[in-house]
Tab-separated table of C-alpha atoms in Angstrom:
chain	number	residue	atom	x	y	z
A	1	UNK	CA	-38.380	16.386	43.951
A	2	UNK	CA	-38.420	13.095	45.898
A	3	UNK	CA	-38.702	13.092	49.421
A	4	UNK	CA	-36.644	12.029	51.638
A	5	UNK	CA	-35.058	11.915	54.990
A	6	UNK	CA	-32.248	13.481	56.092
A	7	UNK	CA	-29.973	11.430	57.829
A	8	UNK	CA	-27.308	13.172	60.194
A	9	UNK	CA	-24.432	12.720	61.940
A	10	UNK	CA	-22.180	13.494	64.575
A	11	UNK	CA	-18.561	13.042	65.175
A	12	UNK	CA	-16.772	12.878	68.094
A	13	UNK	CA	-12.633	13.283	68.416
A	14	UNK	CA	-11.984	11.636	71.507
A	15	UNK	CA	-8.356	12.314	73.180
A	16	UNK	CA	-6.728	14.923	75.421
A	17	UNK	CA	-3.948	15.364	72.986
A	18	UNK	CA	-6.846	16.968	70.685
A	19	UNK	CA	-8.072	19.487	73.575
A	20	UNK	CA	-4.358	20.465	74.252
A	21	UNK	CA	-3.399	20.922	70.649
A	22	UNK	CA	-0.712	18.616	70.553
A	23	UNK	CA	-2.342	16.870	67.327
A	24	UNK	CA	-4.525	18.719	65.585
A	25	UNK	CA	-7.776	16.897	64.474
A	26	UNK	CA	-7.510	16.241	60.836
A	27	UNK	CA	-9.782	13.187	60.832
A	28	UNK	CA	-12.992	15.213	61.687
A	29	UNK	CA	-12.321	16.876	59.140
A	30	UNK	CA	-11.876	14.289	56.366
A	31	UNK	CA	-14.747	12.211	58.085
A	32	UNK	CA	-17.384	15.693	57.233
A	33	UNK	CA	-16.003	15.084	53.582
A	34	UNK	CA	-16.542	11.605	53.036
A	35	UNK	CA	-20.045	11.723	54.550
A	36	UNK	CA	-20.614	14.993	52.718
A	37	UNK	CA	-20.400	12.849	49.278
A	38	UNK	CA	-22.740	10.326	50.222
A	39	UNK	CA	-25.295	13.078	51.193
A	40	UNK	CA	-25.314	12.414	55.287
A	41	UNK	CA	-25.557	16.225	57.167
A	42	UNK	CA	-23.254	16.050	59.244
A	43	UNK	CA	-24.800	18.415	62.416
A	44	UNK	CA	-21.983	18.525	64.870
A	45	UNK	CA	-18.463	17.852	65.965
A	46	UNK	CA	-16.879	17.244	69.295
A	47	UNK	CA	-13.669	17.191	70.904
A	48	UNK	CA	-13.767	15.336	74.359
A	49	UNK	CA	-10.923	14.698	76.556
A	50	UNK	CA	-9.850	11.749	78.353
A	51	UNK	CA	-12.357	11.937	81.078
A	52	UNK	CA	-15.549	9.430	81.652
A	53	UNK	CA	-17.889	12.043	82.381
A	54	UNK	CA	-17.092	14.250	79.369
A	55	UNK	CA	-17.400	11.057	76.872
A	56	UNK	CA	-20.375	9.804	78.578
A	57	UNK	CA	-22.235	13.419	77.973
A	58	UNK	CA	-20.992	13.664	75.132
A	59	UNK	CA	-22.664	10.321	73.579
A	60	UNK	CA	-25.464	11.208	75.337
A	61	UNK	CA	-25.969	14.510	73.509
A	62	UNK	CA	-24.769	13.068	69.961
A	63	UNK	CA	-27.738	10.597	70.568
A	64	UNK	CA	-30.517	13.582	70.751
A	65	UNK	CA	-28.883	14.994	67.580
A	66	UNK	CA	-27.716	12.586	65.570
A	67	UNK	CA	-28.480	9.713	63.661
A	68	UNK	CA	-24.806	8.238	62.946
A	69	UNK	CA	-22.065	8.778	65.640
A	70	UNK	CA	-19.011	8.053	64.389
A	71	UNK	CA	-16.079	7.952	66.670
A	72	UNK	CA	-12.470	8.786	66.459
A	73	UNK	CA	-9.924	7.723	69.470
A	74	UNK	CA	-9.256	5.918	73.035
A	75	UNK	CA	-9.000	2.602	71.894
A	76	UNK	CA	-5.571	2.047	73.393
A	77	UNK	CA	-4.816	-0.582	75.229
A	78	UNK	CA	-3.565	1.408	78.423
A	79	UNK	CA	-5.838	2.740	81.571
A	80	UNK	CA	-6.154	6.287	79.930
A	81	UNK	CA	-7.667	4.984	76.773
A	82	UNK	CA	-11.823	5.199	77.678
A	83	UNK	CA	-13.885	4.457	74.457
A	84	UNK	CA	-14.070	1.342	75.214
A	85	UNK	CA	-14.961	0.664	78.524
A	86	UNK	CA	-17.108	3.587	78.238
A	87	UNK	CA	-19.180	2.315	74.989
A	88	UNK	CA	-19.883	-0.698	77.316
A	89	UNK	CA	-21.524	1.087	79.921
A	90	UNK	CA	-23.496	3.091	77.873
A	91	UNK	CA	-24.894	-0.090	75.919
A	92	UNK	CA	-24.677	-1.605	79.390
A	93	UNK	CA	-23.093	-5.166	78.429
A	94	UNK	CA	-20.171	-6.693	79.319
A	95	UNK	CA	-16.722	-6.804	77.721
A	96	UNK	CA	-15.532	-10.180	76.515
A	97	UNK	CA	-12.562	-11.641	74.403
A	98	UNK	CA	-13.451	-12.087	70.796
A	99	UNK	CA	-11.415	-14.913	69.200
A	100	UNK	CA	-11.383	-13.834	65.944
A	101	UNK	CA	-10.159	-10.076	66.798
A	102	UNK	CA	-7.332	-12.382	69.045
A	103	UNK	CA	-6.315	-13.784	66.162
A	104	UNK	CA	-5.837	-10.812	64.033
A	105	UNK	CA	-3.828	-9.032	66.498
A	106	UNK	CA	-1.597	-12.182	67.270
A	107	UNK	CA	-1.090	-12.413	63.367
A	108	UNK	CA	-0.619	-8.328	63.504
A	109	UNK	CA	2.193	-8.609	65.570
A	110	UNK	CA	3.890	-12.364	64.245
A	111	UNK	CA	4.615	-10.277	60.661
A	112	UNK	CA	6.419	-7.912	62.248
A	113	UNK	CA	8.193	-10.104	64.507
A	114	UNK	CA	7.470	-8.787	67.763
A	115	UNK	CA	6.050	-10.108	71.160
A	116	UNK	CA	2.178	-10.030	71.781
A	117	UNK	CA	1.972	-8.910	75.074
A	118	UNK	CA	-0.920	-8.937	77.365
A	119	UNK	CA	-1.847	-5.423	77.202
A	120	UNK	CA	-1.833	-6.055	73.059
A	121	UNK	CA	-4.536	-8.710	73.902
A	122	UNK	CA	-6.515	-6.537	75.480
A	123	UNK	CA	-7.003	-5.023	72.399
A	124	UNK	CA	-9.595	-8.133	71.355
A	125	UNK	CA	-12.240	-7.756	74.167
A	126	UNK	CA	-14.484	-5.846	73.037
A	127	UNK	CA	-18.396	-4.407	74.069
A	128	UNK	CA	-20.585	-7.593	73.550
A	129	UNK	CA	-23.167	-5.439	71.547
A	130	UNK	CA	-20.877	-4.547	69.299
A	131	UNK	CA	-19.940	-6.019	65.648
A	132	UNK	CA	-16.189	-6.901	65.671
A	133	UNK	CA	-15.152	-4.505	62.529
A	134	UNK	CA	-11.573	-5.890	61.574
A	135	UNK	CA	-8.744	-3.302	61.431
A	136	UNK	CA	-6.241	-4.403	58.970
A	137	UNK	CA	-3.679	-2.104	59.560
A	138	UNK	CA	-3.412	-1.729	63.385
A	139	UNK	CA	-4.361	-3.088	66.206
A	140	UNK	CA	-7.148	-1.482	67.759
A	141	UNK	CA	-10.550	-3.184	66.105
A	142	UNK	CA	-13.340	-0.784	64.642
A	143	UNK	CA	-16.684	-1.468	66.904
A	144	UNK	CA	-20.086	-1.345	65.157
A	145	UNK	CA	-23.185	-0.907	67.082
A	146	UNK	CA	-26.702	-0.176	66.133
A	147	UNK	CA	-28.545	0.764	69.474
A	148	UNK	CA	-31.359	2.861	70.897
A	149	UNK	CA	-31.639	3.630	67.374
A	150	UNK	CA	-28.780	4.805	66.260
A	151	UNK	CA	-26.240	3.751	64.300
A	152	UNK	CA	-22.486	3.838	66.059
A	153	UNK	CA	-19.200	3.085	64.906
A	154	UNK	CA	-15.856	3.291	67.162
A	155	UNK	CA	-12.151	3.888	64.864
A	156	UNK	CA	-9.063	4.225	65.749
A	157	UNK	CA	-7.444	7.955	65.907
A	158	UNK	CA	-4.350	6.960	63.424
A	159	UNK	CA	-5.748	8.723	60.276
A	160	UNK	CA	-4.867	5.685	58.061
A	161	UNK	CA	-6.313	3.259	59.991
A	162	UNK	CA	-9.424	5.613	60.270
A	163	UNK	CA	-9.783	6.374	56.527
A	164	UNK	CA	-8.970	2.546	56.273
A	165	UNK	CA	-12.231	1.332	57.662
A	166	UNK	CA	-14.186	3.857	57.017
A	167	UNK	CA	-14.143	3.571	53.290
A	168	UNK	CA	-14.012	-0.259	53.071
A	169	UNK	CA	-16.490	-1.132	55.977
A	170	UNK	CA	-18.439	2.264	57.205
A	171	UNK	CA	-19.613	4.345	54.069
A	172	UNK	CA	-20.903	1.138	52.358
A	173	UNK	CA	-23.244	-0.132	55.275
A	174	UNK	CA	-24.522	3.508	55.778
A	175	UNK	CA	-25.318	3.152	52.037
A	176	UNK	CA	-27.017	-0.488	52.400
A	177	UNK	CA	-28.743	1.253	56.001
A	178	UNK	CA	-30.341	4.365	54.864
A	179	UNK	CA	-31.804	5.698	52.033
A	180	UNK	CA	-29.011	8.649	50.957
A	181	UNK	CA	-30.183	11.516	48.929
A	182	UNK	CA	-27.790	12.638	46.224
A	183	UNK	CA	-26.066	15.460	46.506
A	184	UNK	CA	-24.375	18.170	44.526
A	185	UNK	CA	-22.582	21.404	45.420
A	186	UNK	CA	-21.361	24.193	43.277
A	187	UNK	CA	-18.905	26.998	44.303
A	188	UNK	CA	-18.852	30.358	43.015
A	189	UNK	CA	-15.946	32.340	43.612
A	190	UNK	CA	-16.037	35.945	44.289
A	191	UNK	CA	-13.210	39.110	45.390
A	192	UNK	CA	-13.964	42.491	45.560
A	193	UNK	CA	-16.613	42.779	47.877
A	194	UNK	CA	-17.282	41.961	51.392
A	195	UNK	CA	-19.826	39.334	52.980
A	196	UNK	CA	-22.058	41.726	53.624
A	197	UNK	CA	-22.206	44.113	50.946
A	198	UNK	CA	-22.682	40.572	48.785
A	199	UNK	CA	-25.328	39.314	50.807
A	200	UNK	CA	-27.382	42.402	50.397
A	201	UNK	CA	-27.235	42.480	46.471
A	202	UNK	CA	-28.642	38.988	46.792
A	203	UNK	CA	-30.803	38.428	49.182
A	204	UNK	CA	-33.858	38.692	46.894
A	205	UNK	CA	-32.317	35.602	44.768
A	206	UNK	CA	-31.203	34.029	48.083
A	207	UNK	CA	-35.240	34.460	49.485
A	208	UNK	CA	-36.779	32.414	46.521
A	209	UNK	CA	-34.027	29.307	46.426
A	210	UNK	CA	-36.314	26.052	46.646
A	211	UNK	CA	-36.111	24.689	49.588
A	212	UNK	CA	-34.205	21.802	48.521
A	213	UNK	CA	-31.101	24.122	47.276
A	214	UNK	CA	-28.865	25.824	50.153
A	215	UNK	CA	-26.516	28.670	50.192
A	216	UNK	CA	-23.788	29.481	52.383
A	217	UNK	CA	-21.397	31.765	52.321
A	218	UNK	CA	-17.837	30.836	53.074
A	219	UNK	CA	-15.706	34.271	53.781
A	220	UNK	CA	-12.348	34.311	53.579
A	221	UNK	CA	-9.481	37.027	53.462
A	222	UNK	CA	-10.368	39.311	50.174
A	223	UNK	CA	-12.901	36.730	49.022
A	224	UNK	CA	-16.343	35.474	49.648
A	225	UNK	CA	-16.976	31.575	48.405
A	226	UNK	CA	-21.133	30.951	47.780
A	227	UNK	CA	-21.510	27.537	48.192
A	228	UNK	CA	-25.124	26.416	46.414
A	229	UNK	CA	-25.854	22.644	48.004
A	230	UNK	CA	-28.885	20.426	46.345
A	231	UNK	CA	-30.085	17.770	47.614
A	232	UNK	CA	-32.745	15.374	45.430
A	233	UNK	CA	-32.545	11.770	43.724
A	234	UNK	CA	-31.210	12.496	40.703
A	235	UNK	CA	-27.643	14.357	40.323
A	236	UNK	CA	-27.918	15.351	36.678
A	237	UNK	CA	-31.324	17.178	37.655
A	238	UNK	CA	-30.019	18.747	40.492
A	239	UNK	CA	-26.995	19.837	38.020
A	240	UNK	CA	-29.563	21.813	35.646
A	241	UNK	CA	-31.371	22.943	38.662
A	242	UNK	CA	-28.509	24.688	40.339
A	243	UNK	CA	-27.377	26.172	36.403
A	244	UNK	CA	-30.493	27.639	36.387
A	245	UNK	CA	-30.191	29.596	39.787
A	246	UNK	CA	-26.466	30.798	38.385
A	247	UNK	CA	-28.180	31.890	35.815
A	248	UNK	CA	-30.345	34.423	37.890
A	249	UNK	CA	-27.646	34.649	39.680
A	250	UNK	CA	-24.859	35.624	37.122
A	251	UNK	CA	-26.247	39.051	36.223
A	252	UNK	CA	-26.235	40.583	40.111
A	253	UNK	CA	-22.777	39.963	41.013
A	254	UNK	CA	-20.801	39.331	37.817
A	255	UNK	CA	-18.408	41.626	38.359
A	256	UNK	CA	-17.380	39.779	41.255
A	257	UNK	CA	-16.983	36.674	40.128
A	258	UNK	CA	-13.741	34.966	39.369
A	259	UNK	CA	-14.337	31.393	39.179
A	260	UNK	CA	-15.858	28.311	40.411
A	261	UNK	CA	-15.804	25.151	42.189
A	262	UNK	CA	-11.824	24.957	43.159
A	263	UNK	CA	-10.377	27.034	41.018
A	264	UNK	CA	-8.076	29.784	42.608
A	265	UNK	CA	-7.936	33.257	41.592
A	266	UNK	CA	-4.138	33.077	41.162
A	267	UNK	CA	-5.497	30.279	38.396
A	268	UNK	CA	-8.315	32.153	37.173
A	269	UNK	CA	-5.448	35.356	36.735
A	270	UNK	CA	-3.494	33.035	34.507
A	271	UNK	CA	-6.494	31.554	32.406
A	272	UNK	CA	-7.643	35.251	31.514
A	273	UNK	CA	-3.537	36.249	30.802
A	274	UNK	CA	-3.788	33.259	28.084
A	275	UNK	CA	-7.464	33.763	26.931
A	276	UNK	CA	-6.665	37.036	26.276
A	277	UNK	CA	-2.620	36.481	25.047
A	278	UNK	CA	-0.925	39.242	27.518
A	279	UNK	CA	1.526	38.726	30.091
A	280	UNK	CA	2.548	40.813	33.227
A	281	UNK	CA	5.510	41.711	35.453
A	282	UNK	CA	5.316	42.753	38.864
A	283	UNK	CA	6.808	45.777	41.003
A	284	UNK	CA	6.116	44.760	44.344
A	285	UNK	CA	7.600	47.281	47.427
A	286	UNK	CA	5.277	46.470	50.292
A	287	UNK	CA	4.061	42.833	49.286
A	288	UNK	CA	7.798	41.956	48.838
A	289	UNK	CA	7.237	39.220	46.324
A	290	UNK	CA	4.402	37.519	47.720
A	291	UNK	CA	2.437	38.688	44.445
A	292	UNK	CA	4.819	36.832	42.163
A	293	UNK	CA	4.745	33.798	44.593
A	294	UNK	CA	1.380	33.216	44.118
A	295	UNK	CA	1.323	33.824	39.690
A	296	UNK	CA	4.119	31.197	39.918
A	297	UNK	CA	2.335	28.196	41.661
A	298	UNK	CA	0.682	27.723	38.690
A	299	UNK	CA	1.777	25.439	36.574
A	300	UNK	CA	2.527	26.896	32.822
A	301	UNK	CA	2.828	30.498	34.639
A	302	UNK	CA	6.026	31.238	32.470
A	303	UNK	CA	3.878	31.570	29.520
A	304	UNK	CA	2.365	34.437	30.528
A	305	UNK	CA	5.169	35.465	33.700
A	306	UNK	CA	7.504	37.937	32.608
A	307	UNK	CA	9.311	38.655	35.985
A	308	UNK	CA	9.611	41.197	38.914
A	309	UNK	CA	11.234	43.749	40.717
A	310	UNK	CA	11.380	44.384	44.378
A	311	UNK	CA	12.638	47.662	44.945
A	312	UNK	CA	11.631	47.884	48.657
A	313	UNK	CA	14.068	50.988	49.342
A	314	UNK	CA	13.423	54.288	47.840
A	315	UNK	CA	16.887	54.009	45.777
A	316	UNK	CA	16.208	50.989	43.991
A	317	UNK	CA	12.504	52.404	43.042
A	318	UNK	CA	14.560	55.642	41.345
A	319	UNK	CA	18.254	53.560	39.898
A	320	UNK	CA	16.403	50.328	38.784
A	321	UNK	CA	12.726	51.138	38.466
A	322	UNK	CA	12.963	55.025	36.851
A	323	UNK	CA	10.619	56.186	39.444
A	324	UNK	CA	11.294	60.152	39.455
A	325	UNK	CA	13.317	61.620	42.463
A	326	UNK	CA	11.177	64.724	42.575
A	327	UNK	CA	7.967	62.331	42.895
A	328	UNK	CA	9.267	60.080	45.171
A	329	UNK	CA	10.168	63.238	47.468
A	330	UNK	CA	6.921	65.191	47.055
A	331	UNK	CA	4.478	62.662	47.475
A	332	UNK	CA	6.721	59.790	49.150
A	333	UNK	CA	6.561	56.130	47.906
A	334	UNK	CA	3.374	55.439	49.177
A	335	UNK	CA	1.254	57.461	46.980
A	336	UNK	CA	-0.745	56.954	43.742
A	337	UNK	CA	1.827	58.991	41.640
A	338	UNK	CA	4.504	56.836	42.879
A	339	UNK	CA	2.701	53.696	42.003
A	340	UNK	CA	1.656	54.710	38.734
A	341	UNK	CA	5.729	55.354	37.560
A	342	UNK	CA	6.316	51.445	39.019
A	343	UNK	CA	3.779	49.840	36.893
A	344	UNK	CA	4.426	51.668	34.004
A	345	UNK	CA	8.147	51.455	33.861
A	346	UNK	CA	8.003	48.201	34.972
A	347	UNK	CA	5.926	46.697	32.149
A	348	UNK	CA	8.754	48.707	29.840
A	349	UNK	CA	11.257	46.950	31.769
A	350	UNK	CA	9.735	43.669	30.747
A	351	UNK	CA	8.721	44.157	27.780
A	352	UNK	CA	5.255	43.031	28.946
A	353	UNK	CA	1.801	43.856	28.366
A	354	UNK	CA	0.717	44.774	31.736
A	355	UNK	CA	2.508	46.053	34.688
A	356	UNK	CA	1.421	46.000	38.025
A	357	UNK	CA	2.974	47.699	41.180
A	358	UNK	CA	2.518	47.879	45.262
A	359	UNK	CA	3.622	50.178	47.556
A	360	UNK	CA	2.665	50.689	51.318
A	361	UNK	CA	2.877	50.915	54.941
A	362	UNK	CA	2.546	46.954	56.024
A	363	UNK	CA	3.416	47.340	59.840
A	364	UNK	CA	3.680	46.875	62.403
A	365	UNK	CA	5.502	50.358	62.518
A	366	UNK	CA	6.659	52.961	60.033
A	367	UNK	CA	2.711	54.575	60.059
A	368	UNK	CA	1.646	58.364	60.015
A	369	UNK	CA	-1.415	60.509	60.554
A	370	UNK	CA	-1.576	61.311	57.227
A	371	UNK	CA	-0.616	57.253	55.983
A	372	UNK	CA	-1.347	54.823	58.599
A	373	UNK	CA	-0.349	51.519	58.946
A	374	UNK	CA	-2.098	49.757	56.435
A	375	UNK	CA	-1.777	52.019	53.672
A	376	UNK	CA	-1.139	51.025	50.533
A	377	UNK	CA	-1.391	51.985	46.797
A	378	UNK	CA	-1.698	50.023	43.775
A	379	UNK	CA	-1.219	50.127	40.124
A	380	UNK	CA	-1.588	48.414	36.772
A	381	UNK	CA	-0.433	49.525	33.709
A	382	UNK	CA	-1.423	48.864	29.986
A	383	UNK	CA	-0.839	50.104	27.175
A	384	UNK	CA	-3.521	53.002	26.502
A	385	UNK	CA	-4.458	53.470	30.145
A	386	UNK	CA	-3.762	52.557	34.035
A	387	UNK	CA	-5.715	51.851	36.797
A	388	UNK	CA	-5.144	53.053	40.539
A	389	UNK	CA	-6.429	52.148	43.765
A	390	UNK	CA	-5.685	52.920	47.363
A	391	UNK	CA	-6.173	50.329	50.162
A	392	UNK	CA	-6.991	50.906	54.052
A	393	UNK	CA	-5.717	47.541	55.753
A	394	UNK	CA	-4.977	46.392	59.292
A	395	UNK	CA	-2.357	46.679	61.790
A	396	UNK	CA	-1.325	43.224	60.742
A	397	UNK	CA	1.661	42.885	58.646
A	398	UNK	CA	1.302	39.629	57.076
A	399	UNK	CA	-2.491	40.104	56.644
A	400	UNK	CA	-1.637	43.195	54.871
A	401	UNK	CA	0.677	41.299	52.580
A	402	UNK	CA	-1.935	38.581	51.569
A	403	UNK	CA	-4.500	40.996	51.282
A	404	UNK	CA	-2.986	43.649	49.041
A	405	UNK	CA	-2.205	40.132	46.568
A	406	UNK	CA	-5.683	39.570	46.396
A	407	UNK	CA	-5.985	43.255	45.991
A	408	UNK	CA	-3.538	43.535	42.800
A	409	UNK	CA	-4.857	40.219	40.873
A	410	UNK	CA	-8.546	41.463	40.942
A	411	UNK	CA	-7.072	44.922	39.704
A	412	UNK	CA	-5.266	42.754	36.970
A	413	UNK	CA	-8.748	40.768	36.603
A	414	UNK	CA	-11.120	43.893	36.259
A	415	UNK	CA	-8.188	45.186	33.308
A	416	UNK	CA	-8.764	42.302	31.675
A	417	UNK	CA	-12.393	41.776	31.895
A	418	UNK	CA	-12.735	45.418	31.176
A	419	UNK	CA	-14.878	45.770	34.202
A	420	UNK	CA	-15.014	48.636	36.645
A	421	UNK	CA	-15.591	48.369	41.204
């Protein structure tokens, strides 16, 4: 592998709206991507309020860390608005009007027929180390600096005025700047098993990773994302390089995995239904639809969607469903028997190939000693066999919801894969 440097960055959200939630900071967020692509680490990012000791620390600590600052805010034209003023003192240089930015806002404002004002002209003085950086679609220049350094760039906080410049004037002069490694990530998707429990059948692969390939594991409810991240000078190398790992990889955890990159296991569900030519219908008590919600996002679901049944109250699981009176009264509607009679009468309902059933105690109330809150049983049904499992949730109602989905589509996933937990 080539060396190289790693170049990182910091970003800073500047704003008490930010710190009070009033907005919430989408732009740090999209900034991290952008940078991401170009292969800049980006090390840290910071909300700071309205206040010039907060900002002033705060560039002052981005500076020890960080190789790029990139900032996002306070570059009104009104006494609360600090970036500015605040950039200048830290450079320590004045803050003079700038003709050309003068002109741009006067023109700003003539197209949309309005009055330039003199707080609007305030908006061309700018830090006299800085390099004017033109905003074409507000008012409030972009300010360029490269000092003690370190490379710094001052945007706006409107998101399109942000994404604006930083596309057209900030990712290319990084690019022309530093020498970028490339980068390239791959995703593997994985349900079933918890962080932890996946980490330890790993760890041996994880331990001999070259240095130049990262893992990371990104949790998240019912699944665990492994994010492998290479970093070299050639992409299609770092491609076979990271194939190879899955490779080694594959055989520990197959089971588990579902799918890569950005695929979603709602749309790895339907891609299995089709590879395979079955369909399914749903019986959902407890998850009360949320199941078939997720199926049906998918574009082209219907060719493999049959339909679905919510029979939430013990009638409808008995008149509509067939689910046997004496079972429903001996071993109540939250119980592996009474799951098992859902997901087989409803795939005969259907006419489908697979049916798959929920039932449980989602909260916050309605739990016992012997069935708690966050009980629940599921089901799916095929033709020469069905599959059970029972579920231990939380106290949380719509966490139980979401989570007993992901439960039933990797039930659905292991019948199709013929695999086994």
């Amino acid at each position: 592998m080539t060396n190289y440097k790693e170049v990182k960055a910091e970003i800073l959200a500047i704003g008490d709206e930010l710190l009070y939630g009033q907005i919430m900071d989408t732009n740090s967020h999209w900034i991290s991507q952008e940078l991401d692509k170009i292969g800049v680490r980006v090390v840290r990012r910071t909300t700071v309020g309205d206040n010039r000791e907060s900002i002033l620390s705060a560039f002052e600590s981005a500076e020890k860390r960080a190789d790029i600052i990139l900032m996002t805010g306070g570059l009104g034209p009104t006494n609360d608005d600090l970036t500015k003023p605040l950039l200048a003192e830290y450079f320590n240089c004045e803050i003079k009007l700038v003709p050309e930015a003068l002109e741009a806002v006067r023109i700003f404002f003539e197209r949309r027929g309005r009055e330039l004002t003199h707080l609007n002209k305030l908006q061309a003085h700018l830090p006299t180390k800085c390099t004017y950086i033109p905003n074409e679609l507000g008012t409030a220049p972009g300010m360029w600096f490269h000092e003690k350094g370190k490379i710094w760039m001052s945007m706006p906080g409107v998101p399109h005025e942000m994404k604006k410049l930083m596309t057209d004037q900030v990712i290319p002069r990084l690019k022309e700047i530093f020498p970028l490694p490339h980068i390239y990530h791959k995703v593997i998707k994985t349900v079933g098993i918890g962080e932890s429990w996946l980490a330890d059948l790993i760890k041996d692969w994880e331990a001999n990773l070259p240095p130049h390939i990262r893992l990371a594991y990104l949790p998240s409810l019912g699944q665990v994302r492994l994010r492998l991240t290479a970093f070299g000078s050639n992409t299609k190398e770092l491609e076979q390089e990271v194939e190879q790992e899955l490779k080694k990889l594959n055989p520990l955890i197959d089971k588990y995995i579902y799918g890569y990159n950005q695929e979603t296991l709602e749309e790895a569900i339907g891609r299995l239904l089709k590879l395979h030519g079955k369909n399914v219908a749903f019986a959902e008590s407890c998850s009360g639809g949320y199941i078939s919600h997720l199926v049906t996002t998918v574009p082209g679901s219907s060719d493999y969607f049959q339909g679905a049944i919510i029979p939430y109250h013990n009638e409808f699981k008995n008149n509509i469903l067939g689910v046997e009176n004496d079972v429903l009264k001996k071993f109540g509607a939250v119980s592996e028997e009474t799951v098992i009679q859902m997901a087989e009468n409803v795939r005969k309902l259907f006419r489908s190939d697979i049916g798959l059933s929920s039932s449980g105690i989602a909260g916050p109330s309605g739990g016992t000693d012997e069935k708690p809150v966050g009980t629940v049983w599921i089901a799916c049904a095929m033709e020469k066999k069905t599959l059970t499992k029972k579920l231990l949730l939380t106290q949380d109602r719509m966490l139980n919801i979401q989570l007993t989905a992901v439960a039933v589509l990797n039930l659905l996933r292991l019948c199709l894969e013929e695999k086994t937990e």
